[in-house]
mmCIF file of C-alpha atoms in Angstrom:
data_model
loop_
_atom_site.group_PDB
_atom_site.id
_atom_site.type_symbol
_atom_site.label_atom_id
_atom_site.label_comp_id
_atom_site.label_asym_id
_atom_site.label_seq_id
_atom_site.Cartn_x
_atom_site.Cartn_y
_atom_site.Cartn_z
ATOM 1 C CA UNK A 28 11.272 -19.282 -8.938
ATOM 2 C CA UNK A 29 10.138 -16.003 -10.504
ATOM 3 C CA UNK A 30 12.347 -12.898 -10.737
ATOM 4 C CA UNK A 31 10.909 -9.388 -10.834
ATOM 5 C CA UNK A 32 13.028 -6.243 -11.196
ATOM 6 C CA UNK A 33 11.536 -2.842 -10.495
ATOM 7 C CA UNK A 34 12.968 -0.199 -12.827
ATOM 8 C CA UNK A 35 11.909 3.017 -11.029
ATOM 9 C CA UNK A 36 12.560 5.581 -13.758
ATOM 10 C CA UNK A 37 9.834 7.515 -15.584
ATOM 11 C CA UNK A 38 10.062 10.566 -17.812
ATOM 12 C CA UNK A 39 6.922 11.836 -16.086
ATOM 13 C CA UNK A 40 4.337 10.410 -13.688
ATOM 14 C CA UNK A 41 0.837 9.595 -14.888
ATOM 15 C CA UNK A 42 -1.937 11.197 -12.844
ATOM 16 C CA UNK A 43 -3.385 7.874 -11.638
ATOM 17 C CA UNK A 44 -0.114 6.087 -10.817
ATOM 18 C CA UNK A 45 0.868 5.190 -7.243
ATOM 19 C CA UNK A 46 3.771 2.867 -8.142
ATOM 20 C CA UNK A 47 7.175 4.052 -7.004
ATOM 21 C CA UNK A 48 8.997 6.016 -9.708
ATOM 22 C CA UNK A 49 11.401 8.916 -10.130
ATOM 23 C CA UNK A 50 12.550 11.174 -13.014
ATOM 24 C CA UNK A 51 16.181 11.101 -11.745
ATOM 25 C CA UNK A 52 17.626 9.325 -14.754
ATOM 26 C CA UNK A 53 21.161 10.446 -13.852
ATOM 27 C CA UNK A 54 21.144 7.619 -11.277
ATOM 28 C CA UNK A 55 20.450 4.881 -13.821
ATOM 29 C CA UNK A 56 23.976 3.459 -13.991
ATOM 30 C CA UNK A 57 24.399 3.441 -10.205
ATOM 31 C CA UNK A 58 20.986 1.806 -9.905
ATOM 32 C CA UNK A 59 21.939 -1.001 -12.303
ATOM 33 C CA UNK A 60 25.069 -1.709 -10.281
ATOM 34 C CA UNK A 61 23.013 -1.825 -7.078
ATOM 35 C CA UNK A 62 20.525 -4.295 -8.609
ATOM 36 C CA UNK A 63 23.400 -6.541 -9.699
ATOM 37 C CA UNK A 64 24.757 -6.438 -6.149
ATOM 38 C CA UNK A 65 21.354 -7.267 -4.694
ATOM 39 C CA UNK A 66 20.955 -10.206 -7.077
ATOM 40 C CA UNK A 67 24.437 -11.553 -6.266
ATOM 41 C CA UNK A 68 23.648 -11.340 -2.550
ATOM 42 C CA UNK A 69 20.148 -12.844 -2.675
ATOM 43 C CA UNK A 70 20.791 -15.555 -5.252
ATOM 44 C CA UNK A 71 23.346 -17.304 -3.026
ATOM 45 C CA UNK A 72 20.632 -19.027 -1.014
ATOM 46 C CA UNK A 73 18.372 -20.057 -3.904
ATOM 47 C CA UNK A 74 17.482 -23.737 -3.994
ATOM 48 C CA UNK A 75 15.914 -23.583 -7.452
ATOM 49 C CA UNK A 76 16.495 -21.813 -10.748
ATOM 50 C CA UNK A 77 14.715 -18.796 -12.229
ATOM 51 C CA UNK A 78 12.056 -19.687 -14.793
ATOM 52 C CA UNK A 79 10.465 -16.281 -15.470
ATOM 53 C CA UNK A 80 11.966 -12.801 -15.682
ATOM 54 C CA UNK A 81 9.856 -9.639 -15.520
ATOM 55 C CA UNK A 82 11.071 -6.041 -15.761
ATOM 56 C CA UNK A 83 8.398 -3.671 -14.473
ATOM 57 C CA UNK A 84 8.292 -0.138 -13.199
ATOM 58 C CA UNK A 85 8.365 2.719 -13.596
ATOM 59 C CA UNK A 86 9.235 2.482 -17.261
ATOM 60 C CA UNK A 87 11.779 -0.233 -18.097
ATOM 61 C CA UNK A 88 11.860 0.865 -21.745
ATOM 62 C CA UNK A 89 13.402 4.163 -20.587
ATOM 63 C CA UNK A 90 16.575 2.295 -19.540
ATOM 64 C CA UNK A 91 19.257 2.774 -22.243
ATOM 65 C CA UNK A 92 20.162 -0.424 -24.131
ATOM 66 C CA UNK A 93 23.773 -0.427 -22.905
ATOM 67 C CA UNK A 94 22.646 -0.368 -19.271
ATOM 68 C CA UNK A 95 19.976 -2.991 -19.885
ATOM 69 C CA UNK A 96 22.611 -5.216 -21.501
ATOM 70 C CA UNK A 97 24.919 -4.685 -18.540
ATOM 71 C CA UNK A 98 22.143 -5.754 -16.167
ATOM 72 C CA UNK A 99 21.090 -8.784 -18.186
ATOM 73 C CA UNK A 100 24.660 -10.138 -18.359
ATOM 74 C CA UNK A 101 24.546 -10.626 -14.592
ATOM 75 C CA UNK A 102 21.091 -12.224 -14.451
ATOM 76 C CA UNK A 103 19.903 -15.775 -15.228
ATOM 77 C CA UNK A 104 18.797 -15.445 -18.852
ATOM 78 C CA UNK A 105 19.540 -18.920 -20.211
ATOM 79 C CA UNK A 106 17.396 -21.675 -21.656
ATOM 80 C CA UNK A 107 15.611 -22.246 -18.339
ATOM 81 C CA UNK A 108 13.433 -19.163 -18.818
ATOM 82 C CA UNK A 109 9.850 -20.041 -19.691
ATOM 83 C CA UNK A 110 8.902 -16.382 -20.062
ATOM 84 C CA UNK A 111 10.772 -13.060 -20.193
ATOM 85 C CA UNK A 112 8.701 -9.855 -20.161
ATOM 86 C CA UNK A 113 9.627 -6.192 -20.318
ATOM 87 C CA UNK A 114 7.174 -3.344 -19.799
ATOM 88 C CA UNK A 115 7.259 -0.468 -22.270
ATOM 89 C CA UNK A 116 5.495 2.760 -23.124
ATOM 90 C CA UNK A 117 4.431 3.352 -26.740
ATOM 91 C CA UNK A 118 6.605 6.456 -27.165
ATOM 92 C CA UNK A 119 9.759 4.419 -26.401
ATOM 93 C CA UNK A 120 9.165 1.726 -29.017
ATOM 94 C CA UNK A 121 11.302 2.213 -32.106
ATOM 95 C CA UNK A 122 12.558 -0.136 -34.800
ATOM 96 C CA UNK A 123 16.045 0.076 -33.294
ATOM 97 C CA UNK A 124 14.814 -0.748 -29.769
ATOM 98 C CA UNK A 125 12.858 -3.777 -30.996
ATOM 99 C CA UNK A 126 15.857 -4.984 -32.997
ATOM 100 C CA UNK A 127 17.980 -4.714 -29.858
ATOM 101 C CA UNK A 128 15.334 -6.591 -27.864
ATOM 102 C CA UNK A 129 15.080 -9.518 -30.275
ATOM 103 C CA UNK A 130 18.802 -9.857 -31.029
ATOM 104 C CA UNK A 131 20.515 -9.091 -27.717
ATOM 105 C CA UNK A 132 18.058 -9.844 -24.905
ATOM 106 C CA UNK A 133 15.922 -12.786 -23.764
ATOM 107 C CA UNK A 134 12.701 -10.739 -23.914
ATOM 108 C CA UNK A 135 10.116 -12.297 -26.203
ATOM 109 C CA UNK A 136 7.121 -10.702 -24.471
ATOM 110 C CA UNK A 137 6.386 -6.960 -24.286
ATOM 111 C CA UNK A 138 3.741 -5.510 -21.962
ATOM 112 C CA UNK A 139 2.689 -2.067 -23.133
ATOM 113 C CA UNK A 140 0.603 0.545 -21.329
ATOM 114 C CA UNK A 141 -1.812 2.042 -23.866
ATOM 115 C CA UNK A 142 -4.713 2.827 -21.462
ATOM 116 C CA UNK A 143 -6.933 4.447 -24.114
ATOM 117 C CA UNK A 144 -7.164 5.234 -27.824
ATOM 118 C CA UNK A 145 -8.818 8.588 -27.053
ATOM 119 C CA UNK A 146 -6.295 11.438 -27.126
ATOM 120 C CA UNK A 147 -8.526 13.481 -24.822
ATOM 121 C CA UNK A 148 -8.592 10.731 -22.196
ATOM 122 C CA UNK A 149 -4.842 10.187 -22.494
ATOM 123 C CA UNK A 150 -4.183 13.887 -21.999
ATOM 124 C CA UNK A 151 -6.342 14.130 -18.875
ATOM 125 C CA UNK A 152 -4.397 11.395 -17.085
ATOM 126 C CA UNK A 153 -0.992 12.662 -18.227
ATOM 127 C CA UNK A 154 0.066 10.000 -20.718
ATOM 128 C CA UNK A 155 2.927 11.101 -22.999
ATOM 129 C CA UNK A 156 1.779 9.220 -26.097
ATOM 130 C CA UNK A 157 -1.240 9.658 -28.370
ATOM 131 C CA UNK A 158 -3.412 7.042 -30.043
ATOM 132 C CA UNK A 159 -1.469 7.074 -33.323
ATOM 133 C CA UNK A 160 1.794 6.399 -31.471
ATOM 134 C CA UNK A 161 0.198 3.439 -29.673
ATOM 135 C CA UNK A 162 -1.004 1.874 -32.931
ATOM 136 C CA UNK A 163 2.394 2.420 -34.556
ATOM 137 C CA UNK A 164 4.121 0.874 -31.547
ATOM 138 C CA UNK A 165 2.114 -2.353 -31.888
ATOM 139 C CA UNK A 166 2.935 -2.522 -35.606
ATOM 140 C CA UNK A 167 6.632 -1.877 -34.868
ATOM 141 C CA UNK A 168 6.696 -4.711 -32.342
ATOM 142 C CA UNK A 169 4.979 -7.059 -34.785
ATOM 143 C CA UNK A 170 7.197 -6.278 -37.770
ATOM 144 C CA UNK A 171 10.250 -6.504 -35.509
ATOM 145 C CA UNK A 172 9.433 -10.097 -34.545
ATOM 146 C CA UNK A 173 7.747 -9.769 -31.134
ATOM 147 C CA UNK A 174 5.087 -12.494 -31.147
ATOM 148 C CA UNK A 175 3.767 -12.081 -27.608
ATOM 149 C CA UNK A 176 2.322 -8.631 -26.925
ATOM 150 C CA UNK A 177 0.291 -7.654 -23.880
ATOM 151 C CA UNK A 178 -1.551 -4.322 -23.837
ATOM 152 C CA UNK A 179 -3.148 -2.428 -20.951
ATOM 153 C CA UNK A 180 -6.394 -0.459 -21.080
ATOM 154 C CA UNK A 181 -8.204 1.437 -18.315
ATOM 155 C CA UNK A 182 -11.962 1.894 -18.057
ATOM 156 C CA UNK A 183 -13.722 4.450 -15.897
ATOM 157 C CA UNK A 184 -11.346 7.240 -17.006
ATOM 158 C CA UNK A 185 -12.385 10.887 -16.570
ATOM 159 C CA UNK A 186 -14.559 12.040 -19.514
ATOM 160 C CA UNK A 187 -14.825 8.446 -20.764
ATOM 161 C CA UNK A 188 -18.299 7.186 -21.638
ATOM 162 C CA UNK A 189 -19.487 3.806 -22.803
ATOM 163 C CA UNK A 190 -19.052 4.688 -26.475
ATOM 164 C CA UNK A 191 -15.455 5.886 -26.119
ATOM 165 C CA UNK A 192 -14.671 2.773 -24.059
ATOM 166 C CA UNK A 193 -16.133 0.556 -26.789
ATOM 167 C CA UNK A 194 -14.027 2.432 -29.335
ATOM 168 C CA UNK A 195 -10.785 1.881 -27.390
ATOM 169 C CA UNK A 196 -11.478 -1.786 -26.718
ATOM 170 C CA UNK A 197 -12.616 -2.503 -30.278
ATOM 171 C CA UNK A 198 -9.532 -0.770 -31.648
ATOM 172 C CA UNK A 199 -7.261 -2.890 -29.469
ATOM 173 C CA UNK A 200 -9.086 -6.096 -30.357
ATOM 174 C CA UNK A 201 -8.658 -5.292 -34.042
ATOM 175 C CA UNK A 202 -4.874 -5.203 -33.459
ATOM 176 C CA UNK A 203 -5.026 -8.705 -31.905
ATOM 177 C CA UNK A 204 -2.521 -8.602 -29.039
ATOM 178 C CA UNK A 205 -2.013 -12.013 -27.460
ATOM 179 C CA UNK A 206 -2.861 -10.675 -24.005
ATOM 180 C CA UNK A 207 -4.993 -7.820 -22.663
ATOM 181 C CA UNK A 208 -5.048 -6.332 -19.179
ATOM 182 C CA UNK A 209 -8.074 -4.109 -18.542
ATOM 183 C CA UNK A 210 -8.251 -2.267 -15.239
ATOM 184 C CA UNK A 211 -11.001 -0.291 -13.591
ATOM 185 C CA UNK A 212 -9.559 3.105 -12.688
ATOM 186 C CA UNK A 213 -8.895 3.556 -8.973
ATOM 187 C CA UNK A 214 -8.269 6.869 -7.259
ATOM 188 C CA UNK A 215 -5.266 6.219 -5.037
ATOM 189 C CA UNK A 216 -4.348 8.517 -2.156
ATOM 190 C CA UNK A 217 -1.424 10.765 -3.033
ATOM 191 C CA UNK A 218 -1.954 10.724 -6.805
ATOM 192 C CA UNK A 219 -2.671 13.814 -8.890
ATOM 193 C CA UNK A 220 -5.853 12.217 -10.168
ATOM 194 C CA UNK A 221 -7.204 11.784 -6.650
ATOM 195 C CA UNK A 222 -6.384 15.432 -5.905
ATOM 196 C CA UNK A 223 -8.307 16.431 -9.037
ATOM 197 C CA UNK A 224 -11.268 14.353 -7.866
ATOM 198 C CA UNK A 225 -11.242 15.848 -4.374
ATOM 199 C CA UNK A 226 -11.067 19.391 -5.751
ATOM 200 C CA UNK A 227 -14.020 18.804 -8.077
ATOM 201 C CA UNK A 228 -12.043 19.149 -11.310
ATOM 202 C CA UNK A 229 -13.154 15.686 -12.442
ATOM 203 C CA UNK A 230 -15.977 13.298 -11.541
ATOM 204 C CA UNK A 231 -15.832 9.584 -10.818
ATOM 205 C CA UNK A 232 -17.608 7.381 -13.350
ATOM 206 C CA UNK A 233 -20.988 6.237 -12.032
ATOM 207 C CA UNK A 234 -21.571 2.570 -11.149
ATOM 208 C CA UNK A 235 -24.063 1.902 -13.948
ATOM 209 C CA UNK A 236 -21.617 3.118 -16.600
ATOM 210 C CA UNK A 237 -18.764 1.101 -15.065
ATOM 211 C CA UNK A 238 -20.978 -1.987 -15.071
ATOM 212 C CA UNK A 239 -21.856 -1.423 -18.740
ATOM 213 C CA UNK A 240 -18.152 -1.031 -19.572
ATOM 214 C CA UNK A 241 -17.267 -4.239 -17.751
ATOM 215 C CA UNK A 242 -20.094 -6.182 -19.398
ATOM 216 C CA UNK A 243 -18.941 -5.053 -22.844
ATOM 217 C CA UNK A 244 -15.358 -5.952 -21.948
ATOM 218 C CA UNK A 245 -16.374 -9.519 -21.072
ATOM 219 C CA UNK A 246 -18.596 -9.876 -24.134
ATOM 220 C CA UNK A 247 -16.167 -8.431 -26.687
ATOM 221 C CA UNK A 248 -13.088 -10.304 -25.484
ATOM 222 C CA UNK A 249 -14.951 -13.627 -25.417
ATOM 223 C CA UNK A 250 -16.279 -13.003 -28.932
ATOM 224 C CA UNK A 251 -12.701 -12.451 -30.091
ATOM 225 C CA UNK A 252 -11.367 -15.657 -28.554
ATOM 226 C CA UNK A 253 -9.876 -14.402 -25.299
ATOM 227 C CA UNK A 254 -10.119 -16.318 -22.026
ATOM 228 C CA UNK A 255 -10.987 -14.186 -18.985
ATOM 229 C CA UNK A 256 -8.696 -16.045 -16.585
ATOM 230 C CA UNK A 257 -8.227 -13.359 -13.896
ATOM 231 C CA UNK A 258 -10.225 -10.300 -12.854
ATOM 232 C CA UNK A 259 -8.282 -7.899 -15.082
ATOM 233 C CA UNK A 260 -6.598 -10.278 -17.528
ATOM 234 C CA UNK A 261 -7.582 -11.855 -20.839
ATOM 235 C CA UNK A 262 -5.505 -14.129 -23.054
ATOM 236 C CA UNK A 263 -5.674 -15.909 -26.363
ATOM 237 C CA UNK A 264 -5.135 -19.687 -26.034
ATOM 238 C CA UNK A 265 -1.617 -20.442 -24.822
ATOM 239 C CA UNK A 266 -0.808 -16.867 -23.826
ATOM 240 C CA UNK A 267 -1.785 -16.579 -20.174
ATOM 241 C CA UNK A 268 0.894 -14.624 -18.312
ATOM 242 C CA UNK A 269 3.168 -17.176 -16.617
ATOM 243 C CA UNK A 270 4.990 -14.708 -14.379
ATOM 244 C CA UNK A 271 1.963 -12.755 -13.191
ATOM 245 C CA UNK A 272 0.076 -15.957 -12.514
ATOM 246 C CA UNK A 273 2.663 -16.735 -9.835
ATOM 247 C CA UNK A 274 1.295 -13.861 -7.759
ATOM 248 C CA UNK A 275 -2.127 -15.501 -7.761
ATOM 249 C CA UNK A 276 -1.172 -19.157 -7.320
ATOM 250 C CA UNK A 277 1.267 -18.715 -4.439
ATOM 251 C CA UNK A 278 4.510 -19.477 -6.297
ATOM 252 C CA UNK A 279 7.670 -17.952 -4.746
ATOM 253 C CA UNK A 280 9.184 -14.867 -6.369
ATOM 254 C CA UNK A 281 12.086 -12.499 -5.775
ATOM 255 C CA UNK A 282 11.746 -8.756 -6.248
ATOM 256 C CA UNK A 283 14.833 -6.613 -6.856
ATOM 257 C CA UNK A 284 15.023 -2.820 -6.787
ATOM 258 C CA UNK A 285 13.395 -0.099 -4.678
ATOM 259 C CA UNK A 286 9.726 -0.796 -3.982
ATOM 260 C CA UNK A 287 9.921 -4.447 -5.078
ATOM 261 C CA UNK A 288 8.220 -7.215 -3.058
ATOM 262 C CA UNK A 289 9.221 -10.851 -2.539
ATOM 263 C CA UNK A 290 7.553 -14.054 -1.341
ATOM 264 C CA UNK A 291 9.497 -17.199 -0.435
ATOM 265 C CA UNK A 292 6.480 -19.395 0.207
ATOM 266 C CA UNK A 293 6.479 -18.656 3.929
ATOM 267 C CA UNK A 294 6.998 -14.926 4.463
ATOM 268 C CA UNK A 295 6.788 -11.696 2.509
ATOM 269 C CA UNK A 296 9.409 -8.977 2.307
ATOM 270 C CA UNK A 297 9.915 -5.711 0.460
ATOM 271 C CA UNK A 298 12.511 -3.129 -0.426
ATOM 272 C CA UNK A 299 11.542 0.363 0.823
ATOM 273 C CA UNK A 300 10.491 2.629 -2.085
ATOM 274 C CA UNK A 301 13.512 4.947 -2.020
ATOM 275 C CA UNK A 302 16.085 5.013 -4.817
ATOM 276 C CA UNK A 303 18.359 7.173 -2.680
ATOM 277 C CA UNK A 304 18.442 4.643 0.168
ATOM 278 C CA UNK A 305 18.714 1.696 -2.228
ATOM 279 C CA UNK A 306 21.758 3.196 -3.912
ATOM 280 C CA UNK A 307 23.289 4.274 -0.596
ATOM 281 C CA UNK A 308 23.217 0.610 0.516
ATOM 282 C CA UNK A 309 24.318 -0.509 -2.965
ATOM 283 C CA UNK A 310 21.461 -3.016 -3.056
ATOM 284 C CA UNK A 311 22.598 -4.825 0.097
ATOM 285 C CA UNK A 312 20.419 -5.479 3.157
ATOM 286 C CA UNK A 313 17.531 -3.383 1.881
ATOM 287 C CA UNK A 314 14.799 -5.997 2.326
ATOM 288 C CA UNK A 315 12.295 -5.669 5.195
ATOM 289 C CA UNK A 316 10.408 -8.796 6.301
ATOM 290 C CA UNK A 317 6.667 -8.489 6.860
ATOM 291 C CA UNK A 318 5.639 -10.577 9.857
ATOM 292 C CA UNK A 319 2.326 -12.293 9.099
ATOM 293 C CA UNK A 320 -0.110 -13.980 11.424
ATOM 294 C CA UNK A 321 -2.012 -17.110 10.428
ATOM 295 C CA UNK A 322 -5.024 -14.867 9.759
ATOM 296 C CA UNK A 323 -2.875 -12.733 7.431
ATOM 297 C CA UNK A 324 -1.677 -15.788 5.512
ATOM 298 C CA UNK A 325 -5.223 -17.063 5.162
ATOM 299 C CA UNK A 326 -6.437 -13.673 3.923
ATOM 300 C CA UNK A 327 -3.562 -13.520 1.411
ATOM 301 C CA UNK A 328 -4.597 -16.925 0.078
ATOM 302 C CA UNK A 329 -8.201 -15.790 -0.348
ATOM 303 C CA UNK A 330 -7.362 -12.486 -2.015
ATOM 304 C CA UNK A 331 -4.965 -13.986 -4.541
ATOM 305 C CA UNK A 332 -6.811 -17.205 -5.425
ATOM 306 C CA UNK A 333 -10.262 -15.612 -5.709
ATOM 307 C CA UNK A 334 -8.961 -13.171 -8.327
ATOM 308 C CA UNK A 335 -8.832 -16.076 -10.767
ATOM 309 C CA UNK A 336 -11.177 -18.321 -12.696
ATOM 310 C CA UNK A 337 -9.392 -21.278 -11.123
ATOM 311 C CA UNK A 338 -10.464 -20.128 -7.649
ATOM 312 C CA UNK A 339 -9.509 -21.698 -4.329
ATOM 313 C CA UNK A 340 -9.322 -25.328 -3.257
ATOM 314 C CA UNK A 341 -10.859 -25.857 0.197
ATOM 315 C CA UNK A 342 -8.603 -28.895 0.629
ATOM 316 C CA UNK A 343 -5.618 -26.565 0.529
ATOM 317 C CA UNK A 344 -7.178 -24.580 3.382
ATOM 318 C CA UNK A 345 -7.696 -27.835 5.265
ATOM 319 C CA UNK A 346 -4.037 -28.822 4.864
ATOM 320 C CA UNK A 347 -2.470 -25.458 5.618
ATOM 321 C CA UNK A 348 -4.592 -24.066 8.450
ATOM 322 C CA UNK A 349 -6.298 -25.057 11.671
ATOM 323 C CA UNK A 350 -9.686 -26.824 11.227
ATOM 324 C CA UNK A 351 -11.527 -23.665 12.292
ATOM 325 C CA UNK A 352 -10.403 -21.912 9.097
ATOM 326 C CA UNK A 353 -11.766 -24.677 6.894
ATOM 327 C CA UNK A 354 -15.051 -24.927 8.787
ATOM 328 C CA UNK A 355 -15.675 -21.169 8.667
ATOM 329 C CA UNK A 356 -14.794 -21.037 4.964
ATOM 330 C CA UNK A 357 -17.162 -23.864 4.039
ATOM 331 C CA UNK A 358 -20.003 -22.381 6.089
ATOM 332 C CA UNK A 359 -19.662 -18.952 4.464
ATOM 333 C CA UNK A 360 -19.064 -20.448 1.008
ATOM 334 C CA UNK A 361 -22.411 -22.263 1.197
ATOM 335 C CA UNK A 362 -24.164 -18.933 1.829
ATOM 336 C CA UNK A 363 -22.306 -17.251 -1.028
ATOM 337 C CA UNK A 364 -23.300 -20.056 -3.404
ATOM 338 C CA UNK A 365 -26.914 -19.632 -2.377
ATOM 339 C CA UNK A 366 -26.617 -15.904 -3.175
ATOM 340 C CA UNK A 367 -25.037 -16.560 -6.574
ATOM 341 C CA UNK A 368 -21.761 -14.972 -5.455
ATOM 342 C CA UNK A 369 -19.782 -18.236 -5.475
ATOM 343 C CA UNK A 370 -19.666 -21.220 -7.792
ATOM 344 C CA UNK A 371 -17.724 -24.492 -7.981
ATOM 345 C CA UNK A 372 -15.533 -26.028 -10.661
ATOM 346 C CA UNK A 373 -15.743 -29.766 -11.469
ATOM 347 C CA UNK A 374 -12.513 -30.311 -9.500
ATOM 348 C CA UNK A 375 -14.125 -28.962 -6.316
ATOM 349 C CA UNK A 376 -12.526 -25.533 -6.280
ATOM 350 C CA UNK A 377 -14.625 -22.481 -5.414
ATOM 351 C CA UNK A 378 -14.577 -19.336 -7.520
ATOM 352 C CA UNK A 379 -16.353 -16.007 -7.967
ATOM 353 C CA UNK A 380 -18.368 -16.010 -11.232
ATOM 354 C CA UNK A 381 -17.274 -13.609 -13.966
ATOM 355 C CA UNK A 382 -20.459 -11.530 -13.650
ATOM 356 C CA UNK A 383 -19.587 -10.907 -9.979
ATOM 357 C CA UNK A 384 -15.897 -10.077 -10.381
ATOM 358 C CA UNK A 385 -16.601 -6.356 -10.497
ATOM 359 C CA UNK A 386 -17.807 -6.589 -6.881
ATOM 360 C CA UNK A 387 -15.342 -9.280 -5.817
ATOM 361 C CA UNK A 388 -13.888 -7.214 -2.970
ATOM 362 C CA UNK A 389 -17.218 -7.075 -1.158
ATOM 363 C CA UNK A 390 -17.680 -10.828 -1.677
ATOM 364 C CA UNK A 391 -14.211 -11.670 -0.346
ATOM 365 C CA UNK A 392 -14.851 -9.496 2.718
ATOM 366 C CA UNK A 393 -17.365 -12.110 3.861
ATOM 367 C CA UNK A 394 -14.494 -14.591 4.145
ATOM 368 C CA UNK A 395 -11.721 -12.325 5.478
ATOM 369 C CA UNK A 396 -10.547 -12.908 9.046
ATOM 370 C CA UNK A 397 -10.008 -9.786 11.137
#
């Protein structure tokens, strides 16, 4: 079982971000107590142990060490953990913080949002760090003993061109993080960046440039020894993200905190994205179950599995769903293979080829049940 904890605090909100967060840091201690209560309540019915721990956000590195220690004392952090990850922003990474991480916590993996090594691009999207701080943060993690570093980049940023993208990616590759997540910028409703786009203050990157950025991403990471194992994720051998892979392979996970989602293998649930309500209920009875039809469950399977190089096993469809689902999938899959939009692995699984991942949504739509 995987455990995710959403730490909803941020010093400021990036222009592109639509994850739930708040600057109300005065509620941190009360929040930690509520998470502990939620864990105590929800862990009573667990039939298996926790093997990965992931602190996301928000900005988990903004949580003071004493409060993080208080939280961790109440969570399963023993020898059974295969992976323990904490997200961080470059401006929060100090020698003292890394020393605390390695000596007093189970976290051996740090996922850091860099996004770009261009100060102009960082400024436009409201990041609080600059490129020098990001480079120093990686060095601080390394010298402090963190041997599993994951770094995020974004392509398609406002004012970014192919040359500045190559510069950012090449700079990151030269620093040799074990894992890289590279995301195509999306303009989400309700974000400042989307408002800037709608008002004409910025322009969306054209498709040809995005395609050139993606092609260079695939080429450069492969040349440097990274496996492109999921649409947005690249890893050196032995460093694929264990926790995040659970979202794509259907493994159960528990999400604690406001805005967190859970999956027990049968149904999905979520905590409403409100710190005020979460604290008012002290972490109890906050989860809302999402009722899914068989079509919904089939679509979830498609969307998660087809994000990966591993792909989807039609025999799993045959076992889990009515025959009609399998027959329709195989019929459409044959057409997609003929169009070069699908391929098969030696084990019989179907997957979307790497050169088609950029348009994977339109390919998956052919298989979605409505």
